[in-house]
């Protein structure tokens, strides 16, 4: 399975992946998922928005099901493991259960959620948010990508027949366990292959639009400029400083400049702030401070600032009884994460959810350097298999 996925969306120069939602590489991954499900005689439910669940429902398996799986999209130039490791491990765990002659008493499903990274339409976990009803379809209808393409048009051009909004896809799900590559070095430090997640930090995305006066780079005296790049530059440094002071995280990882010319003072600089912290109050306080400092600087420069919240997620503590059960089954440690996940969205929507993390020796993620040793991936499959055997018996 890993070899099948390896070339899809690969950037040969960087070694990273570009599997943006509803583009050809991500659709190839979706077709691979359907093929894997079909080969295993799993029956696929879908919600018209791209989210799918492939169900193993042997005779005698009744009631609501145990869901595993993850997502197959990537950030731009992301790693191979964030998302696909969970889907591949889920199919492999079903294979292991079948090879051991195990028949579940409850259905077992492998999920593929779309647009988890928020890389194209700006909203993280968009697929699971829509399926659970946490994102209003009217808001989603207005979402556009960087080229101005509406979400609905992107879905339609990928061959979907979109019906945006809460679907019944998850109505037959009792609980969700998402396996994921670790996105830090906690397990390296502990010398352990697999952990159970305790909580996902509060996080959000804010757009900072700095507006000034476009002018000539050579003829405009320094004191006459209204250059929005200055407040933007200061804001990036302020965000880093405030996050350090508050033991939080703040990143400007994306910027757009108009007109983006070497010999012109910009008319507008837009930067996107990703801010995270252990609790929502900490994040709100952090963003307020950054926005205030940015606004003060913009005013001093004769420029202006508008801040728009694009998406926010509260701290999500994963289901305690379920996570404790996983810890008991596996004897694995409990660790928190600063990343967002579909499992956190399902938990917010009232579906008991938990996560397993597989050691990443680089600790790096959202980058070509993201990695997991094969032996650790196999330990992850083994852990997921044991968990499924217990939870679906
Ligand atoms: C998703 O991986 C996120 O945390 O941004
Ligand atoms: Mn992920
Ligand atoms: Mn990710």
Coordinates of C-alpha atoms and ligand atoms in Angstrom, one line a residue:
X1 CA 0.0 0.0 0.0
X2 CA 2.8 2.4 0.9
X3 CA 4.5 1.8 -2.4
X4 CA 1.3 2.5 -4.3
X5 CA 0.9 5.9 -2.6
X6 CA 4.6 6.9 -2.7
X7 CA 4.6 8.5 -6.2
X8 CA 1.2 10.3 -6.0
X9 CA 1.7 14.0 -5.8
X10 CA 5.4 13.7 -5.1
X11 CA 7.6 16.7 -5.8
X12 CA 10.8 15.0 -6.9
X13 CA 12.9 18.1 -6.2
X14 CA 11.9 18.5 -2.5
X15 CA 10.8 15.0 -1.7
X16 CA 7.5 16.5 -0.4
X17 CA 3.9 16.0 -1.4
X18 CA 1.2 18.1 -3.0
X19 CA -2.1 16.5 -2.4
X20 CA -4.4 19.5 -2.3
X21 CA -8.1 18.7 -1.9
X22 CA -10.0 18.0 -5.1
X23 CA -7.0 18.2 -7.3
X24 CA -5.7 15.3 -9.4
X25 CA -3.1 13.9 -6.9
X26 CA -5.6 13.9 -4.0
X27 CA -8.2 12.3 -6.3
X28 CA -5.7 9.7 -7.2
X29 CA -5.3 9.0 -3.5
X30 CA -9.1 8.8 -3.2
X31 CA -9.3 6.3 -6.1
X32 CA -6.5 4.3 -4.4
X33 CA -8.7 4.2 -1.2
X34 CA -11.7 3.0 -3.1
X35 CA -9.6 0.3 -4.8
X36 CA -8.2 -0.9 -1.4
X37 CA -11.7 -1.0 0.0
X38 CA -13.1 -2.9 -3.0
X39 CA -10.3 -5.5 -2.9
X40 CA -11.3 -6.2 0.7
X41 CA -15.0 -6.4 0.0
X42 CA -15.7 -3.4 2.2
X43 CA -18.9 -1.4 1.3
X44 CA -18.4 2.3 0.9
X45 CA -20.7 5.0 2.3
X46 CA -20.1 8.5 1.1
X47 CA -21.6 11.9 1.8
X48 CA -21.2 13.6 -1.5
X49 CA -18.6 16.0 -0.1
X50 CA -15.8 13.6 -0.5
X51 CA -15.8 12.0 2.9
X52 CA -16.0 8.2 2.8
X53 CA -16.3 5.2 5.1
X54 CA -15.4 1.7 3.9
X55 CA -17.3 -0.7 6.2
X56 CA -16.4 -4.3 7.1
X57 CA -19.7 -5.7 8.2
X58 CA -19.4 -9.5 8.5
X59 CA -22.5 -11.5 9.2
X60 CA -23.4 -11.1 12.9
X61 CA -21.7 -7.7 13.2
X62 CA -24.5 -5.4 14.4
X63 CA -25.1 -2.0 15.9
X64 CA -23.0 1.1 15.5
X65 CA -19.5 0.6 14.3
X66 CA -15.9 1.2 15.4
X67 CA -14.3 3.8 13.0
X68 CA -10.6 4.0 12.2
X69 CA -8.9 5.8 9.3
X70 CA -7.7 9.4 8.7
X71 CA -7.1 11.7 5.7
X72 CA -5.2 11.6 2.5
X73 CA -4.7 15.3 1.6
X74 CA -1.5 17.1 2.5
X75 CA -0.2 20.6 3.1
X76 CA 1.8 22.0 0.2
X77 CA 5.1 20.2 0.1
X78 CA 4.1 18.1 3.1
X79 CA 5.3 14.7 4.3
X80 CA 4.2 11.2 3.3
X81 CA 2.9 10.2 6.6
X82 CA 0.5 12.9 8.0
X83 CA -2.9 11.3 7.1
X84 CA -2.0 8.4 4.9
X85 CA -0.3 6.5 7.7
X86 CA -3.7 6.3 9.5
X87 CA -5.5 5.0 6.4
X88 CA -2.9 2.5 5.4
X89 CA -2.6 1.2 9.0
X90 CA -6.3 0.8 9.2
X91 CA -6.6 -1.4 6.1
X92 CA -3.5 -3.3 7.4
X93 CA -5.2 -3.8 10.8
X94 CA -8.3 -5.3 9.1
X95 CA -6.0 -7.6 7.1
X96 CA -4.3 -8.7 10.4
X97 CA -7.6 -9.4 12.1
X98 CA -8.9 -11.4 9.2
X99 CA -5.6 -13.3 8.9
X100 CA -6.0 -14.2 12.6
X101 CA -9.5 -15.5 12.0
X102 CA -11.1 -12.8 14.0
X103 CA -14.7 -11.8 13.3
X104 CA -15.9 -8.5 14.9
X105 CA -19.3 -8.3 16.6
X106 CA -19.6 -4.7 15.5
X107 CA -19.0 -3.2 12.1
X108 CA -15.5 -1.8 11.6
X109 CA -15.1 1.2 9.2
X110 CA -12.1 2.9 7.6
X111 CA -12.7 6.6 7.1
X112 CA -11.2 8.9 4.6
X113 CA -12.0 12.5 5.5
X114 CA -11.4 15.2 2.9
X115 CA -9.6 18.6 3.2
X116 CA -8.2 18.0 6.7
X117 CA -5.2 20.3 6.3
X118 CA -7.2 23.4 5.4
X119 CA -4.4 24.1 2.8
X120 CA -6.7 25.0 0.0
X121 CA -9.8 26.6 1.5
X122 CA -8.3 27.9 4.8
X123 CA -10.6 25.9 7.2
X124 CA -8.8 23.1 9.0
X125 CA -10.7 19.7 9.1
X126 CA -13.3 21.0 6.6
X127 CA -14.5 17.6 5.6
X128 CA -15.2 16.4 9.1
X129 CA -16.6 19.8 10.2
X130 CA -19.1 19.6 7.3
X131 CA -20.1 16.0 8.0
X132 CA -20.7 16.7 11.7
X133 CA -22.5 19.9 11.0
X134 CA -19.8 22.0 12.9
X135 CA -19.3 24.2 9.8
X136 CA -22.4 25.9 8.4
X137 CA -22.9 24.9 4.8
X138 CA -23.7 28.6 4.0
X139 CA -20.3 29.6 5.3
X140 CA -18.6 26.8 3.3
X141 CA -20.4 27.9 0.1
X142 CA -18.5 31.2 0.3
X143 CA -15.1 29.6 0.7
X144 CA -12.7 30.1 -2.2
X145 CA -9.1 28.9 -2.8
X146 CA -6.2 31.2 -3.6
X147 CA -7.2 31.3 -7.3
X148 CA -10.8 32.3 -6.5
X149 CA -12.3 28.8 -7.1
X150 CA -15.4 28.2 -4.9
X151 CA -15.4 25.0 -2.8
X152 CA -18.5 23.7 -4.6
X153 CA -16.9 24.2 -8.0
X154 CA -13.7 22.4 -6.8
X155 CA -15.8 19.5 -5.6
X156 CA -17.9 19.4 -8.8
X157 CA -14.7 19.5 -11.0
X158 CA -13.5 16.5 -9.0
X159 CA -16.6 14.6 -10.1
X160 CA -18.5 14.9 -6.9
X161 CA -22.2 15.8 -6.7
X162 CA -21.8 18.1 -3.7
X163 CA -24.5 18.4 -1.0
X164 CA -22.8 20.6 1.5
X165 CA -23.6 20.1 5.2
X166 CA -24.3 17.6 7.9
X167 CA -24.7 14.1 6.5
X168 CA -25.8 10.8 7.9
X169 CA -22.4 9.3 7.2
X170 CA -21.4 9.3 10.8
X171 CA -24.7 8.3 12.3
X172 CA -23.6 4.6 12.4
X173 CA -20.4 5.4 14.2
X174 CA -20.0 4.5 17.9
X175 CA -16.5 5.7 18.3
X176 CA -13.4 6.8 16.3
X177 CA -9.7 5.9 16.8
X178 CA -7.4 7.8 14.5
X179 CA -3.8 6.6 14.1
X180 CA -1.3 9.4 13.1
X181 CA 2.4 10.0 12.8
X182 CA 3.7 11.9 15.8
X183 CA 4.4 15.6 14.9
X184 CA 7.0 16.2 17.6
X185 CA 9.8 14.4 19.4
X186 CA 8.0 13.2 22.5
X187 CA 8.2 9.5 21.7
X188 CA 11.9 9.8 20.6
X189 CA 12.7 11.2 24.1
X190 CA 10.6 8.5 25.7
X191 CA 12.1 5.7 23.6
X192 CA 8.6 4.4 22.8
X193 CA 7.0 3.5 19.4
X194 CA 3.4 4.3 20.1
X195 CA 1.4 6.7 22.4
X196 CA -2.2 7.6 23.0
X197 CA -3.3 11.2 22.7
X198 CA -4.6 13.1 25.7
X199 CA -5.8 16.3 24.1
X200 CA -5.5 18.6 21.1
X201 CA -4.6 22.2 21.8
X202 CA -6.8 25.1 21.0
X203 CA -5.9 26.6 17.7
X204 CA -7.0 29.0 15.0
X205 CA -6.2 31.0 11.9
X206 CA -6.4 34.7 11.5
X207 CA -5.9 36.9 8.4
X208 CA -4.1 40.1 8.9
X209 CA -4.6 42.6 6.0
X210 CA -2.2 45.5 6.1
X211 CA -3.1 48.3 3.6
X212 CA -0.9 51.2 2.6
X213 CA -0.1 53.4 -0.4
X214 CA 1.6 51.8 -3.5
X215 CA 4.4 54.0 -4.7
X216 CA 7.8 54.1 -6.5
X217 CA 10.6 52.3 -4.7
X218 CA 13.2 54.7 -6.0
X219 CA 11.6 58.1 -6.0
X220 CA 9.5 58.0 -2.8
X221 CA 11.4 59.6 0.1
X222 CA 11.7 57.2 3.2
X223 CA 9.7 59.7 5.3
X224 CA 6.9 59.9 2.8
X225 CA 6.1 56.2 2.6
X226 CA 3.0 54.4 3.8
X227 CA 4.5 51.0 3.5
X228 CA 2.3 48.1 4.9
X229 CA 5.3 45.7 4.8
X230 CA 6.8 47.4 7.9
X231 CA 3.9 46.7 10.2
X232 CA 3.7 43.1 8.8
X233 CA 7.4 42.6 9.5
X234 CA 7.1 43.9 13.0
X235 CA 4.0 41.7 13.5
X236 CA 5.8 38.5 12.6
X237 CA 8.5 39.3 15.2
X238 CA 5.9 40.3 17.8
X239 CA 4.0 37.1 17.2
X240 CA 7.1 35.0 17.8
X241 CA 8.0 36.9 21.0
X242 CA 4.5 36.8 22.5
X243 CA 4.1 33.1 21.8
X244 CA 7.4 32.5 23.6
X245 CA 6.4 34.6 26.5
X246 CA 3.0 32.8 26.8
X247 CA 4.3 29.3 26.2
X248 CA 2.1 29.1 23.1
X249 CA 2.7 28.9 19.4
X250 CA 2.3 31.6 16.7
X251 CA 3.4 31.3 13.1
X252 CA 3.1 33.4 10.0
X253 CA 3.6 30.7 7.4
X254 CA 1.8 32.3 4.5
X255 CA 2.0 35.8 3.0
X256 CA 0.6 37.5 -0.1
X257 CA 1.9 40.9 -1.3
X258 CA 0.3 43.3 -3.8
X259 CA 1.5 44.1 -6.4
X260 CA 4.5 41.9 -5.4
X261 CA 7.1 43.9 -7.4
X262 CA 10.7 44.5 -6.4
X263 CA 10.6 48.2 -7.3
X264 CA 7.2 49.1 -5.8
X265 CA 6.1 49.8 -2.3
X266 CA 3.3 47.4 -1.7
X267 CA -0.4 48.5 -1.6
X268 CA -1.3 45.5 0.6
X269 CA 0.4 42.8 2.6
X270 CA -1.8 39.9 3.9
X271 CA -0.3 37.4 6.4
X272 CA -2.0 34.5 7.9
X273 CA -1.4 33.8 11.6
X274 CA -1.7 30.3 13.0
X275 CA -1.9 30.5 16.8
X276 CA -2.2 27.6 19.3
X277 CA -2.1 27.0 23.0
X278 CA -3.1 24.7 25.8
X279 CA -6.4 26.6 26.3
X280 CA -8.6 28.8 24.2
X281 CA -8.3 31.8 26.6
X282 CA -4.5 31.7 26.2
X283 CA -4.8 31.8 22.4
X284 CA -7.4 34.6 22.3
X285 CA -5.2 36.6 24.6
X286 CA -2.2 36.0 22.5
X287 CA -3.9 37.0 19.2
X288 CA -5.4 40.1 20.9
X289 CA -2.0 41.2 22.0
X290 CA -0.4 40.6 18.5
X291 CA -3.3 42.4 16.8
X292 CA -3.1 45.4 19.2
X293 CA 0.7 45.7 18.6
X294 CA 0.2 45.3 14.9
X295 CA -2.5 47.9 14.8
X296 CA -0.4 50.4 16.7
X297 CA 2.5 50.0 14.4
X298 CA 0.3 50.3 11.3
X299 CA -1.2 53.5 12.6
X300 CA 2.3 55.0 13.3
X301 CA 3.2 54.2 9.6
X302 CA 0.1 55.7 8.2
X303 CA -1.2 52.3 7.1
X304 CA -4.2 50.4 8.3
X305 CA -4.9 46.9 9.6
X306 CA -7.9 44.6 9.5
X307 CA -7.9 41.2 11.3
X308 CA -10.3 38.5 10.3
X309 CA -10.8 35.2 12.1
X310 CA -10.9 32.4 9.6
X311 CA -11.3 29.3 11.8
X312 CA -11.0 28.5 15.5
X313 CA -11.0 25.2 17.4
X314 CA -11.2 24.9 21.2
X315 CA -9.0 22.6 23.2
X316 CA -10.3 19.1 22.8
X317 CA -9.7 16.5 25.5
X318 CA -10.2 13.1 23.9
X319 CA -12.7 10.8 25.3
X320 CA -11.3 9.8 28.7
X321 CA -12.8 6.3 29.1
X322 CA -11.8 5.4 25.6
X323 CA -8.3 6.8 25.8
X324 CA -7.8 5.1 29.2
X325 CA -8.9 1.8 27.7
X326 CA -6.3 2.3 24.9
X327 CA -3.6 3.0 27.5
X328 CA -4.6 -0.2 29.3
X329 CA -4.7 -2.3 26.2
X330 CA -1.3 -1.0 24.9
X331 CA 0.5 0.1 28.0
X332 CA 1.3 3.2 26.1
X333 CA 2.0 6.8 27.4
X334 CA -0.6 9.6 27.1
X335 CA 0.7 12.7 25.3
X336 CA -0.9 16.0 24.2
X337 CA -0.6 17.5 20.7
X338 CA -0.5 21.0 19.2
X339 CA -2.0 19.7 15.9
X340 CA -5.6 19.6 14.9
X341 CA -7.2 16.4 13.7
X342 CA -10.5 15.0 12.5
X343 CA -10.6 12.9 15.7
X344 CA -10.9 16.2 17.6
X345 CA -13.7 17.4 15.4
X346 CA -15.6 14.1 15.9
X347 CA -15.0 14.3 19.7
X348 CA -16.4 17.9 19.6
X349 CA -19.4 16.6 17.8
X350 CA -20.1 14.1 20.5
X351 CA -18.6 10.9 19.0
X352 CA -16.2 9.4 21.6
X353 CA -12.8 9.7 19.9
X354 CA -9.1 8.8 20.6
X355 CA -5.8 8.9 18.8
X356 CA -2.7 6.8 18.5
X357 CA 0.6 8.4 17.6
X358 CA 3.5 6.6 15.9
X359 CA 7.1 7.7 16.7
X360 CA 8.7 10.2 14.2
X361 CA 12.5 10.2 14.5
X362 CA 12.9 13.6 12.9
X363 CA 10.0 15.1 15.0
X364 CA 9.4 17.1 11.8
X365 CA 5.9 17.3 10.2
X366 CA 4.2 19.3 7.4
X367 CA 7.6 19.0 5.6
X368 CA 9.4 16.5 3.4
X369 CA 11.5 15.5 6.5
X370 CA 8.5 13.9 8.2
X371 CA 9.3 10.3 8.8
X372 CA 8.5 7.0 10.6
X373 CA 10.7 3.9 10.5
X374 CA 9.0 0.8 9.0
X375 CA 9.4 -1.1 12.3
X376 CA 7.5 1.7 14.1
X377 CA 4.8 1.8 11.5
X378 CA 4.3 -1.9 12.0
X379 CA 4.2 -1.4 15.7
X380 CA 1.4 1.1 15.0
X381 CA -0.5 -1.4 12.9
X382 CA -0.1 -4.0 15.7
X383 CA -1.4 -1.5 18.3
X384 CA -4.4 -0.6 16.1
X385 CA -5.1 -4.2 15.5
X386 CA -5.1 -4.9 19.2
X387 CA -7.3 -1.9 19.9
X388 CA -9.8 -3.0 17.1
X389 CA -9.9 -6.5 18.4
X390 CA -10.9 -5.3 21.9
X391 CA -13.3 -2.5 20.8
X392 CA -15.2 -4.5 18.1
X393 CA -15.5 -7.8 20.0
Ligands
LIG1 C1 -3.1 20.0 10.9 O1 -2.3 19.1 10.8 C2 -2.9 21.1 11.7 O2 -2.7 21.0 12.9 O3 -2.7 22.2 11.2
LIG2 MN1 -3.1 14.8 9.9
LIG3 MN1 -1.4 17.9 9.1

